[in-house]
Coordinates of C-alpha atoms in Angstrom, one line a residue:
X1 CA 111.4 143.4 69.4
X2 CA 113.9 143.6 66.8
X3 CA 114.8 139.9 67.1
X4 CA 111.2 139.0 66.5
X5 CA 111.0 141.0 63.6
X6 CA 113.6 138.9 62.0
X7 CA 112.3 135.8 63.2
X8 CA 108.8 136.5 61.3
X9 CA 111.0 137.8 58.4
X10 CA 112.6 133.7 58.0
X11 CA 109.6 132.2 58.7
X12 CA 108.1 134.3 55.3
X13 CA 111.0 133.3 53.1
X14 CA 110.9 129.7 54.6
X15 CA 107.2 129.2 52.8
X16 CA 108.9 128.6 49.3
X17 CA 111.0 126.0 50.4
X18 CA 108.4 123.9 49.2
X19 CA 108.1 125.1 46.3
X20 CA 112.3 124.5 45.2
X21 CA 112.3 120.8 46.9
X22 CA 109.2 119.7 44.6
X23 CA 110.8 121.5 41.3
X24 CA 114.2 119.3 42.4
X25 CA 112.8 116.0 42.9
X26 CA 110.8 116.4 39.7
X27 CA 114.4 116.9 38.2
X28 CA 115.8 114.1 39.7
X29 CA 112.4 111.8 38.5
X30 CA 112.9 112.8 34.9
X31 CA 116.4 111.6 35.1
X32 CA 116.0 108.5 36.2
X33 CA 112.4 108.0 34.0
X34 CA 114.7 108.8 30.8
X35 CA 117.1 106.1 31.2
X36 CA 120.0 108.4 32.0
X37 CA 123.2 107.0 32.5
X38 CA 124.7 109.8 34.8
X39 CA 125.8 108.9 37.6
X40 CA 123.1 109.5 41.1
X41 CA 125.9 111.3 42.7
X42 CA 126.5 113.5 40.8
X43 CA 122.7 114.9 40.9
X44 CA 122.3 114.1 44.9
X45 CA 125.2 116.6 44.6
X46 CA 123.7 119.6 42.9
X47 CA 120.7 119.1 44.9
X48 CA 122.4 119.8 48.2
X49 CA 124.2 122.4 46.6
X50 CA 121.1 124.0 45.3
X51 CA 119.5 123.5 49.0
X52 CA 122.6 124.7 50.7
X53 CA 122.4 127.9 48.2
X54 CA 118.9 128.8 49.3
X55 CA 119.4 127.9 52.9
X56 CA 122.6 130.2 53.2
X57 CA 120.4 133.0 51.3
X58 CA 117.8 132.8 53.7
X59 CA 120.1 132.7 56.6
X60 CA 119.0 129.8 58.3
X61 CA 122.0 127.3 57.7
X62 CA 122.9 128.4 62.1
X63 CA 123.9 125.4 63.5
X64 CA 123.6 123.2 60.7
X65 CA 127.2 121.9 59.1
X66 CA 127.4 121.9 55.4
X67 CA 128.3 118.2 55.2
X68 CA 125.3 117.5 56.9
X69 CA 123.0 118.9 54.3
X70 CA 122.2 115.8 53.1
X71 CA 120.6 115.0 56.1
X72 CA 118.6 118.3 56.5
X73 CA 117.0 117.3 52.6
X74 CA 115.9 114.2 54.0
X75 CA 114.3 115.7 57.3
X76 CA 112.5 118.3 54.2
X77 CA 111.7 115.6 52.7
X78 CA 113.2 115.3 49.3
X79 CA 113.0 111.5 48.2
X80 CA 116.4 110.2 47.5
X81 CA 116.5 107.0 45.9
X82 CA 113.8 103.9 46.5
X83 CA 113.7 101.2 44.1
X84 CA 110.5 98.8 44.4
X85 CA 111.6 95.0 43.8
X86 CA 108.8 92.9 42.3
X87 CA 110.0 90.5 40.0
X88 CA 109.7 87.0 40.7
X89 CA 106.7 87.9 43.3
X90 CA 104.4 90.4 43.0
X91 CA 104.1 90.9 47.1
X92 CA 108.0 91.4 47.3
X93 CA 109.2 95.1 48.2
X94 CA 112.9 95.3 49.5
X95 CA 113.9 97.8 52.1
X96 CA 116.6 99.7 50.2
X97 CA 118.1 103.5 50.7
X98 CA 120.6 105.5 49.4
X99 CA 123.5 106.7 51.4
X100 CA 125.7 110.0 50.7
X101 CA 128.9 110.4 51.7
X102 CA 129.3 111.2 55.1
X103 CA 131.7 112.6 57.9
X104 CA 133.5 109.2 58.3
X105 CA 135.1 109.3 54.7
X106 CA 132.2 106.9 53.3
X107 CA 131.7 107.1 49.8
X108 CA 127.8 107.3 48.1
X109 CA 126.6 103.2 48.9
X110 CA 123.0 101.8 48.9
X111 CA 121.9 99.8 52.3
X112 CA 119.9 96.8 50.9
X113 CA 116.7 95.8 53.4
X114 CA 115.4 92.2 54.8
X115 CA 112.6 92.3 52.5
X116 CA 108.9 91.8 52.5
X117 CA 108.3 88.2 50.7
X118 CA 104.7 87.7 51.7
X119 CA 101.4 89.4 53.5
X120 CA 101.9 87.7 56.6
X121 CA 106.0 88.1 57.0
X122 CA 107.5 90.2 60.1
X123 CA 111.2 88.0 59.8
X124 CA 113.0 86.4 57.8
X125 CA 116.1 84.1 57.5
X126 CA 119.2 84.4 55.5
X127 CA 119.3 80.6 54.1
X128 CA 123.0 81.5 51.7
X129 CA 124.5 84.3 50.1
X130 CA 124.4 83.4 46.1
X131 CA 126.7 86.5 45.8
X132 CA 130.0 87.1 47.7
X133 CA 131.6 90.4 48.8
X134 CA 133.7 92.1 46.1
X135 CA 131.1 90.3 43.0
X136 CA 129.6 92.5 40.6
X137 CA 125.8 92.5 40.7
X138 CA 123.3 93.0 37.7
X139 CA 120.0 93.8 37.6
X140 CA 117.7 90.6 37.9
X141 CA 120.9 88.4 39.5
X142 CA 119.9 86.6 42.5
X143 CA 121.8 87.9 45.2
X144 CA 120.4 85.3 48.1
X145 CA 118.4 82.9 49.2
X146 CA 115.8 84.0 52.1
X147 CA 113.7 81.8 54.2
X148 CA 110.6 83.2 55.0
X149 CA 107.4 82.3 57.3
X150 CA 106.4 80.2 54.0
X151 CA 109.3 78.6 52.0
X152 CA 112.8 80.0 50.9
X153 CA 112.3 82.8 48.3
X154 CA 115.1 84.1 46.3
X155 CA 115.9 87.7 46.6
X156 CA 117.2 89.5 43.2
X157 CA 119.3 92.6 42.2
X158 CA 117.6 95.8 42.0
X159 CA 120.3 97.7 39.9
X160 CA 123.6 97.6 38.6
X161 CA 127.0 97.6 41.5
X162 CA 129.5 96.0 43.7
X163 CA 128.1 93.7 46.7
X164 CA 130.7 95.7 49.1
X165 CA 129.7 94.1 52.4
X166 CA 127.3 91.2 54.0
X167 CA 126.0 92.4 57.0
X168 CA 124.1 89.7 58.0
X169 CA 125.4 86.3 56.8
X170 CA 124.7 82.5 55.8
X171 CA 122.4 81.5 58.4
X172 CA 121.3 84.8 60.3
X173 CA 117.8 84.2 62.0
X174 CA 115.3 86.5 63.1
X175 CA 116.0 89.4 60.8
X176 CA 113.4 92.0 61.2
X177 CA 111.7 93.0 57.6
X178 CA 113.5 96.4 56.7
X179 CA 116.7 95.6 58.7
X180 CA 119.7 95.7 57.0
X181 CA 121.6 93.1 55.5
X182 CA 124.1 94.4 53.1
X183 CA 125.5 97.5 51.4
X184 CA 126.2 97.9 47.7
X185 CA 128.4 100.7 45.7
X186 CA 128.3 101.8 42.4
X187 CA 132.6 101.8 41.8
X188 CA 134.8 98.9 42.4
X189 CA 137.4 101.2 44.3
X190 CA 135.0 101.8 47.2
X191 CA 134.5 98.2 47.8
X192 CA 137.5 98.0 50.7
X193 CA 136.2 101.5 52.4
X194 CA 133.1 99.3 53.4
X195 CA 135.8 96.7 55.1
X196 CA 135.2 97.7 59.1
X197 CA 131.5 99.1 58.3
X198 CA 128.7 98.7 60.5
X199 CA 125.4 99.9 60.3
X200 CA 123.5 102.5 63.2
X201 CA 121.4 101.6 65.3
X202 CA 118.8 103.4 63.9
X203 CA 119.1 102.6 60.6
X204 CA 119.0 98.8 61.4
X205 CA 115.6 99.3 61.9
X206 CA 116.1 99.3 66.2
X207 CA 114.5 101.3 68.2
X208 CA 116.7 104.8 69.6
X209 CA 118.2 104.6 72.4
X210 CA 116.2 106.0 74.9
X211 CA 117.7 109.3 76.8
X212 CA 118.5 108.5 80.3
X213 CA 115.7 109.6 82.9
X214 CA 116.1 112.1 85.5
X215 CA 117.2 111.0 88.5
X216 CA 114.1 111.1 91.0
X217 CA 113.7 113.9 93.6
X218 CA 115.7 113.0 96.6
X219 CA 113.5 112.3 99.7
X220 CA 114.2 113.6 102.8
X221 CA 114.6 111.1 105.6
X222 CA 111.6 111.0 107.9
X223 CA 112.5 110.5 111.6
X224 CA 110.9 107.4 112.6
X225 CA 109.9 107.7 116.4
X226 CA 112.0 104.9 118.6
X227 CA 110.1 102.3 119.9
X228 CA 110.6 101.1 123.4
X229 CA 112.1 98.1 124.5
X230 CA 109.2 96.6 126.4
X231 CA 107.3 97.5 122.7
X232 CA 109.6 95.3 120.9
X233 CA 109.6 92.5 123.1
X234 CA 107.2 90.4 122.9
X235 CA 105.9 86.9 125.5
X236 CA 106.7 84.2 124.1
X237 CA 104.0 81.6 122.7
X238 CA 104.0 78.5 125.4
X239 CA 104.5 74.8 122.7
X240 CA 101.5 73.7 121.6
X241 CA 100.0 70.5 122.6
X242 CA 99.6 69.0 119.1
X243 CA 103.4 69.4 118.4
X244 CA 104.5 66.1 117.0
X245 CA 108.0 64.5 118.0
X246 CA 109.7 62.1 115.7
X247 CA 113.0 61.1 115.4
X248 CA 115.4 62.2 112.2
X249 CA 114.8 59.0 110.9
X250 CA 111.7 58.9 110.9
X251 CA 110.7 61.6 109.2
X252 CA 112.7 60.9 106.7
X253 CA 111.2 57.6 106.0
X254 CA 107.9 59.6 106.2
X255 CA 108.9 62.4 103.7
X256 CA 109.9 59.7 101.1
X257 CA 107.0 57.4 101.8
X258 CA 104.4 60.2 101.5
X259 CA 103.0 59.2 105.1
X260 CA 101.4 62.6 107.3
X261 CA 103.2 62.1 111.2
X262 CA 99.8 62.8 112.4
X263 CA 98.2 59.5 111.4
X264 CA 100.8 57.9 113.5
X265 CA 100.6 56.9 117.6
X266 CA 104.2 56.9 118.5
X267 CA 105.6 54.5 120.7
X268 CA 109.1 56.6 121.6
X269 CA 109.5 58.3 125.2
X270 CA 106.9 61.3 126.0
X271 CA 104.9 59.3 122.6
X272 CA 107.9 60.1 120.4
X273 CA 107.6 58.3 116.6
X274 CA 110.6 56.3 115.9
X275 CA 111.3 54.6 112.9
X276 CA 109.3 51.2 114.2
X277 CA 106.7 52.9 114.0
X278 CA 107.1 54.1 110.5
X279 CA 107.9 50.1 109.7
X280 CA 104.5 49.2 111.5
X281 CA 102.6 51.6 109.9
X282 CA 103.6 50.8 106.4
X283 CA 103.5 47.2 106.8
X284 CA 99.8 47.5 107.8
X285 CA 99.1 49.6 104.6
X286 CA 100.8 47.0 102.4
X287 CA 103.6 49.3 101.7
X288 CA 107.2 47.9 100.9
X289 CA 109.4 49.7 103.0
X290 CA 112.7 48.9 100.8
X291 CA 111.7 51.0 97.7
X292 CA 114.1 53.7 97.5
X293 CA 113.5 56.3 95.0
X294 CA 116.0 55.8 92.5
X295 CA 119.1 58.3 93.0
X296 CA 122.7 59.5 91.8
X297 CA 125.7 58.9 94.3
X298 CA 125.3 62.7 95.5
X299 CA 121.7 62.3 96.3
X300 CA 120.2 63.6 93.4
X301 CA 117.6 62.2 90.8
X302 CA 119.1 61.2 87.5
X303 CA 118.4 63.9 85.1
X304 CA 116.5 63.6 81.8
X305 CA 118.6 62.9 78.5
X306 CA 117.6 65.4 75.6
X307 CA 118.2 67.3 72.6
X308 CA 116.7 71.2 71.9
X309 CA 115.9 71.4 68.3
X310 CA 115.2 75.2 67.1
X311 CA 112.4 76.0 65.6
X312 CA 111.6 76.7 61.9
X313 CA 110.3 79.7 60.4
X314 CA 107.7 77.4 59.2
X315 CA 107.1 75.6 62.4
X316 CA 106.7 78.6 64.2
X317 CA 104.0 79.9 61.7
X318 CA 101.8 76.5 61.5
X319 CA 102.1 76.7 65.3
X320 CA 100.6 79.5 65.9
X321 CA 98.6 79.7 62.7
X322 CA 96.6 76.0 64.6
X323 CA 96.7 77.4 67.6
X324 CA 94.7 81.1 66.5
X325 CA 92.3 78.6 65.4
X326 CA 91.6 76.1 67.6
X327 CA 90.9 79.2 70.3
X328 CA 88.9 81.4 68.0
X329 CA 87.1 78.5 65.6
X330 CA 84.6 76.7 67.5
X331 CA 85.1 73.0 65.7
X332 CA 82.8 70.4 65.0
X333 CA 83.1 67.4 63.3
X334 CA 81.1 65.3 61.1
X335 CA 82.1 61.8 59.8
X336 CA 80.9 59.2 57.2
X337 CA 81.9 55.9 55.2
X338 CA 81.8 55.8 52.2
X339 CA 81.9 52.5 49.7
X340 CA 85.1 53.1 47.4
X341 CA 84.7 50.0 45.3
X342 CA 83.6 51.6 42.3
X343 CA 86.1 54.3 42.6
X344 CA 89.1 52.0 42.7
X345 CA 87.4 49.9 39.8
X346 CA 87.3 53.5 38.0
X347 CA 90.9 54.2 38.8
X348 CA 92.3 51.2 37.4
X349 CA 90.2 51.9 34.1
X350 CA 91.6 55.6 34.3
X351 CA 95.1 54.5 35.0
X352 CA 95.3 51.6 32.2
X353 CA 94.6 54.9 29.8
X354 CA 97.3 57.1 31.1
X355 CA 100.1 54.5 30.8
X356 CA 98.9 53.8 27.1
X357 CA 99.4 57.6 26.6
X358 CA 102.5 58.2 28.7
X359 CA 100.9 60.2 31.2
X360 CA 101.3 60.4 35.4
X361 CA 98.9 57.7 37.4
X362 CA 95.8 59.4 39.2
X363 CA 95.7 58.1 42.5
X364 CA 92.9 58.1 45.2
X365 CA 93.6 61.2 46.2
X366 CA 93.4 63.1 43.1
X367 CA 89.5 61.1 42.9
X368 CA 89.0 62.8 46.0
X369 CA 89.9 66.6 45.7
X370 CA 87.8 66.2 42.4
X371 CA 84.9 65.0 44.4
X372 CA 85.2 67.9 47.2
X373 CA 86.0 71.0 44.6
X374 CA 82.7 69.1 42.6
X375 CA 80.4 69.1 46.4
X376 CA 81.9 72.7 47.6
X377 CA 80.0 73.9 44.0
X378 CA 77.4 71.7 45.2
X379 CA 76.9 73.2 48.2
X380 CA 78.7 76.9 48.1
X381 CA 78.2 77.3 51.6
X382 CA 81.0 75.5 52.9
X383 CA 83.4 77.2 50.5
X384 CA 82.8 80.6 53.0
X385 CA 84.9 82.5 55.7
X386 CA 83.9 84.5 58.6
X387 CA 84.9 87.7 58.9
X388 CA 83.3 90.1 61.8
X389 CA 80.9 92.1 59.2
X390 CA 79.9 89.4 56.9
X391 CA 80.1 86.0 55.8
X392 CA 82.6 85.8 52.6
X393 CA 81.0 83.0 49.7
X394 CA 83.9 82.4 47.2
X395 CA 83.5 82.1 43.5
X396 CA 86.4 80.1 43.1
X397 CA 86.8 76.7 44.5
X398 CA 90.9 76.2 45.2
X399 CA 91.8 73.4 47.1
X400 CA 94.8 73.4 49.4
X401 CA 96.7 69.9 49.8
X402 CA 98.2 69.1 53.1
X403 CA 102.1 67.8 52.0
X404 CA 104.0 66.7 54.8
X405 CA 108.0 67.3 54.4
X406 CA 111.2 67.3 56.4
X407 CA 110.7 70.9 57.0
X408 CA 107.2 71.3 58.3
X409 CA 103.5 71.4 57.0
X410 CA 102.8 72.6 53.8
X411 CA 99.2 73.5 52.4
X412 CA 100.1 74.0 48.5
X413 CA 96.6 75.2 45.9
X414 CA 95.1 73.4 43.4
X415 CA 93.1 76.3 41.7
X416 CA 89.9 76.1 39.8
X417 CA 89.8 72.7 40.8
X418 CA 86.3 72.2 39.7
X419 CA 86.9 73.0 36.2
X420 CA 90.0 71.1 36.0
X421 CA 90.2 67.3 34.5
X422 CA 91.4 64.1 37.0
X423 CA 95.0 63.8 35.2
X424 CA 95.5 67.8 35.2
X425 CA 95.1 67.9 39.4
X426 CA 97.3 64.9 39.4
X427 CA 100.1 66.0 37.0
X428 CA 99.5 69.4 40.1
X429 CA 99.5 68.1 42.7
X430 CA 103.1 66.1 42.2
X431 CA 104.5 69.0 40.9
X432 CA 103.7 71.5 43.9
X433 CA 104.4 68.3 46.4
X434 CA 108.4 68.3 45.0
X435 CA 108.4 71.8 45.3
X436 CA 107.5 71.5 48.6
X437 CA 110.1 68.9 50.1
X438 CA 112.1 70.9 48.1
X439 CA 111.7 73.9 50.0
X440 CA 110.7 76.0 46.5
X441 CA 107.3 77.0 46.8
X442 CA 106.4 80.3 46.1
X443 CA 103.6 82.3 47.2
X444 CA 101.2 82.3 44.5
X445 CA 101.8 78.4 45.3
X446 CA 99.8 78.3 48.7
X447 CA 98.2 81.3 48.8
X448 CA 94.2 81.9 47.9
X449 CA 92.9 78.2 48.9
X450 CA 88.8 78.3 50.1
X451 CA 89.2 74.5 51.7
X452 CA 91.7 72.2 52.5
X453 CA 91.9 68.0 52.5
X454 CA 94.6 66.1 54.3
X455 CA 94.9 62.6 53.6
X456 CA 96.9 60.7 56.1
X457 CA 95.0 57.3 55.2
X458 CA 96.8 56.5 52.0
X459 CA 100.3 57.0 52.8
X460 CA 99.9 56.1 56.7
X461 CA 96.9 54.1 57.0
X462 CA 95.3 56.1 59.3
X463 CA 91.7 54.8 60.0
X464 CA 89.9 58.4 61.0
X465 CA 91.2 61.7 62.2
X466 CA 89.7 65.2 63.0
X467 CA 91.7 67.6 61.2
X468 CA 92.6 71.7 62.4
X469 CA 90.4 74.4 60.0
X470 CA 93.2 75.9 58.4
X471 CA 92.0 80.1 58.8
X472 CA 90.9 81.9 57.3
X473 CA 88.6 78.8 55.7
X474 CA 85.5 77.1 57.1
X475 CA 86.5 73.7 56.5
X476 CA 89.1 70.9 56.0
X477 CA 88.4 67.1 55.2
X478 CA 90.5 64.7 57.0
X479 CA 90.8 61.5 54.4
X480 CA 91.3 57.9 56.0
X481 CA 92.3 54.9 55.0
X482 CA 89.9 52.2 52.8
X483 CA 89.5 48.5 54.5
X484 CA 87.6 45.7 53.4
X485 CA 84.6 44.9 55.8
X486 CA 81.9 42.5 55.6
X487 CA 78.4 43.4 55.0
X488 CA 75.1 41.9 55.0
X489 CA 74.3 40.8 51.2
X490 CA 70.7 40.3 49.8
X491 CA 69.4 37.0 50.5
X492 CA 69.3 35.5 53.7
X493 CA 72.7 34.5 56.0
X494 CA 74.2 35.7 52.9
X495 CA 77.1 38.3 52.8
X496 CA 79.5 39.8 51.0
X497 CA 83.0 41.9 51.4
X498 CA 83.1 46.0 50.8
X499 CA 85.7 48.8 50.6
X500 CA 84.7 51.5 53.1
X501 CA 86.9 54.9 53.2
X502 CA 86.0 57.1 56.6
X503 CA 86.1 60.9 56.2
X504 CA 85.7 63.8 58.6
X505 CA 84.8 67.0 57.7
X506 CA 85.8 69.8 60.1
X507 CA 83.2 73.0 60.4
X508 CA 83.5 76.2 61.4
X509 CA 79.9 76.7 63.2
X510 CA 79.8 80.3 63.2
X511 CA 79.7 79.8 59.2
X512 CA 78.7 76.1 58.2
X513 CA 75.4 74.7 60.4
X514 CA 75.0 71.2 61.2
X515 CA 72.6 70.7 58.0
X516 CA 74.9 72.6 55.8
X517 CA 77.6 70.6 56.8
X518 CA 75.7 67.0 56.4
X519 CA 74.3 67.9 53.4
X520 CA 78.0 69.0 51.8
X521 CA 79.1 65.1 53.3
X522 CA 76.0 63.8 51.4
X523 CA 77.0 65.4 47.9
X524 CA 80.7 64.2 48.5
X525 CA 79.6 60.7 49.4
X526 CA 77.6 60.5 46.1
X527 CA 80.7 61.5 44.1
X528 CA 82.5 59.0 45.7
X529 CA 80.2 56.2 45.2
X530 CA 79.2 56.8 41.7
X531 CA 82.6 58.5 40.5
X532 CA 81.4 58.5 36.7
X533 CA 78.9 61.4 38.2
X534 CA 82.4 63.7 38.6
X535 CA 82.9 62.9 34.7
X536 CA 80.0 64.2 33.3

């Protein structure tokens, strides 16, 4: 009785822990809010010291070590340290957390997190360290380079220290976002205590090891009753009448001409097939008997020659990014011709200006995401995406380019393309094209598009293609290449020659009908055709 009394007389001075955690992190807060210079040990100090005070007062610190306090304020839940990184992309928050010294001699040290660089990353790559062990670090310094599910991001300094070890090095792939990949101190000194160091399992983000299971209940063995010997034995099955007998030789020529011993009379003792008869047999089929399958001296067929390239973070995100939707989109396709004389005559016009003035050549493809941001306002129904509640109708027409590099697939954004003028999406589109073979792009570069066009006429004369909807859109136009055809004329056995350019727009149906979709291909066939419309 008396040992519950004193339990229920804890548990009443346990209610104000509360109140002493909140008044210390507010503390620690206005410290760091007021640009103090002190240093974070010291107050991660007096706040264990405080919290080991009123823990000892309270006589609840059984069991508990004192240099473990640090770890019974984080199971209270006192915030220590967390610094949000969000500097040269507004998605980007970095795993970090800071570390007290512990029972192994370490001193106070800061384990730096595979970051977050975009909505839809789960793993990243460490492309090169920009930084090396033992280098001071800066706020705003890059400290490496990290290839992501979309392009290689660099990854900056979040305060001021020594880089004192690189857990996961130039070229580590697969690192889980939060997972750590190196540890920074705040004095030079402790750099070499961080030499050997290795982070926990569980604070590399893997799962705890799982405690082993209890042995299962032992089972008694169960007499089985002995069977009888007349039981067991059983009369043997007389050989049936449909047995086949054939020689060694002439199964074997049987197995590696595909031939079934039944269809076959044999000619043998007792009707035995021999290998005559596997000669006559294939002789009468028009088989040559003499075609050996072709083999290696020990019998075996010549293996394949090959090469296993790994994949990409961005290969493995276009794969399964096509894949989602070509089993959840139900496609259909719609194609036209469209006469591109006038638009090339337009061009050259167009291009004859920008030389005079020093500016960048507008090529076909600039004419033509003009045409499609001009027919998606046209027709705002294709610039839509489906989600399960409603159907999503953008404001804003962006266009994403298709840009094929060494790397992969990449879809960068023209936005506002609408509103924009012919040289300004050209003078765009090169721009985010170099960035993109040269592995640069940022988010805010391919994120936010409402429809996509791939062109694969222009640089690869590809007649017509039916392009993958790139989700969450409702709709991609696959661009082919123009060729000169001969149509009838006016008059009478009279002709003359025309520039035709095939297109194929892609549909989501559960968004864009059939109409919808023809009459979207009928505005961007009159922009086409009469490009000074796209002018006005």
């Amino acid at each position: 009785m008396a040992y519950a009394s004193r339990i229920i007389n804890h548990s009443k001075k346990l209610r104000n822990v509360h109140n002493l955690l909140r008044q210390d992190h507010a503390v620690l807060v206005r410290c760091f809010s007021n640009g103090a210079q002190s240093s974070v040990c010291k107050i991660e100090a007096a706040e264990r010291e405080r919290v080991s005070k009123f823990v000892a007062c309270n006589h609840v610190s059984s069991g508990l070590p004192r240099n473990n306090c640090s770890r019974a304020i984080m199971r209270l839940g006192i915030p220590t340290v967390g610094v949000a990184y969000s500097r040269e992309l507004t998605c980007s928050q970095v795993q970090s957390r800071r570390g007290f010294a512990s029972d192994a001699g370490l001193p106070p040290h800061q384990e730096i997190g595979m970051p977050s660089l975009s909505p839809t990353m789960t793993e990243g790559n460490i492309a090169r360290w920009l930084k090396e062990e033992g280098d001071k670090v800066n706020p705003g310094e890059v400290l490496c380079e990290v290839e992501t599910d979309k392009a290689t991001v660099e990854m900056e300094c979040m305060e001021e220290g020594y880089l004192a070890k690189i857990i996961k090095g130039d070229g580590s792939k697969e690192i889980k976002v939060g997972e750590i990949i190196a540890i920074t101190v705040e004095e030079e000194e402790d750099i070499a205590k961080f030499k050997d160091y290795s982070p926990s399992t569980s604070d590399s983000g893997a799962p705890a090891a799982k405690e082993p299971a209890a042995p299962p209940p032992k089972q008694e063995p169960v007499q089985q009753p002995v069977s009888s010997p007349e039981a067991k034995s059983k009369p043997r099955s007389p050989p049936s009448e449909d047995r086949l007998f054939a020689s060694p030789l002439a199964r074997k020529m049987a197995e590696d001409h595909k031939v079934t011993l039944s269809s076959i009379k044999g000619t043998g003792p007792d009707g035995r097939i021999v290998k005559a008869d596997i000669e006559d047999y294939l002789a009468s089929r028009g088989k040559d008997v003499s075609a050996p399958t072709p083999k290696t001296k020990d019998g075996k067929l010549e293996a394949l020659d090959y090469v296993d390239i790994p994949h990409s973070q961005i290969r493995k995100v276009t794969a399964s990014r096509l894949l989602i939707s070509k089993q959840t989109i139900p496609h259909y396709y719609l194609t036209v011709d469209t006469c591109v004389d006038k638009l090339l005559d337009l061009r050259s016009q167009l291009n004859s200006l920008q030389e005079a003035s020093g500016g960048k050549r507008i090529s076909v493809n600039d004419l033509v995401i003009k045409a499609a941001a001009l027919a998606l306002r046209k027709v705002p129904q294709c610039n839509s995406s489906w989600t399960d509640d409603y159907i999503r109708q953008y404001n804003n027409v962006n266009i994403n380019v298709a840009v094929q590099t060494e790397n992969g697939l990449y879809v960068p954004v023209i936005r506002n393309a609408d509103k924009k003028g012919l040289s300004s999406i050209s003078l765009e589109v090169k721009q985010l094209a170099q960035k993109a073979k040269e592995n640069s792009l940022k988010p805010e570069d391919y994120e936010g598009g409402t429809f996509t066009v791939s062109n694969l006429g222009g640089p690869f004369g590809i007649k017509q293609f039916c392009a993958i909807i790139n989700p969450p859109q409702s709709g991609i136009l696959a661009v082919g290449s123009a060729e000169k055809r001969v149509i009838p004329s006016s008059g009478p056995e009279q002709f003359q020659f025309a520039s035709f350019m095939s297109v194929t727009l892609s549909c989501d149906h559960r968004v864009i009908d059939g109409a919808i979709g023809a009459e979207w291909l009928k505005a961007f066939k009159g922009y086409i055709e009469n490009p000074e419309s796209m002018l006005l």
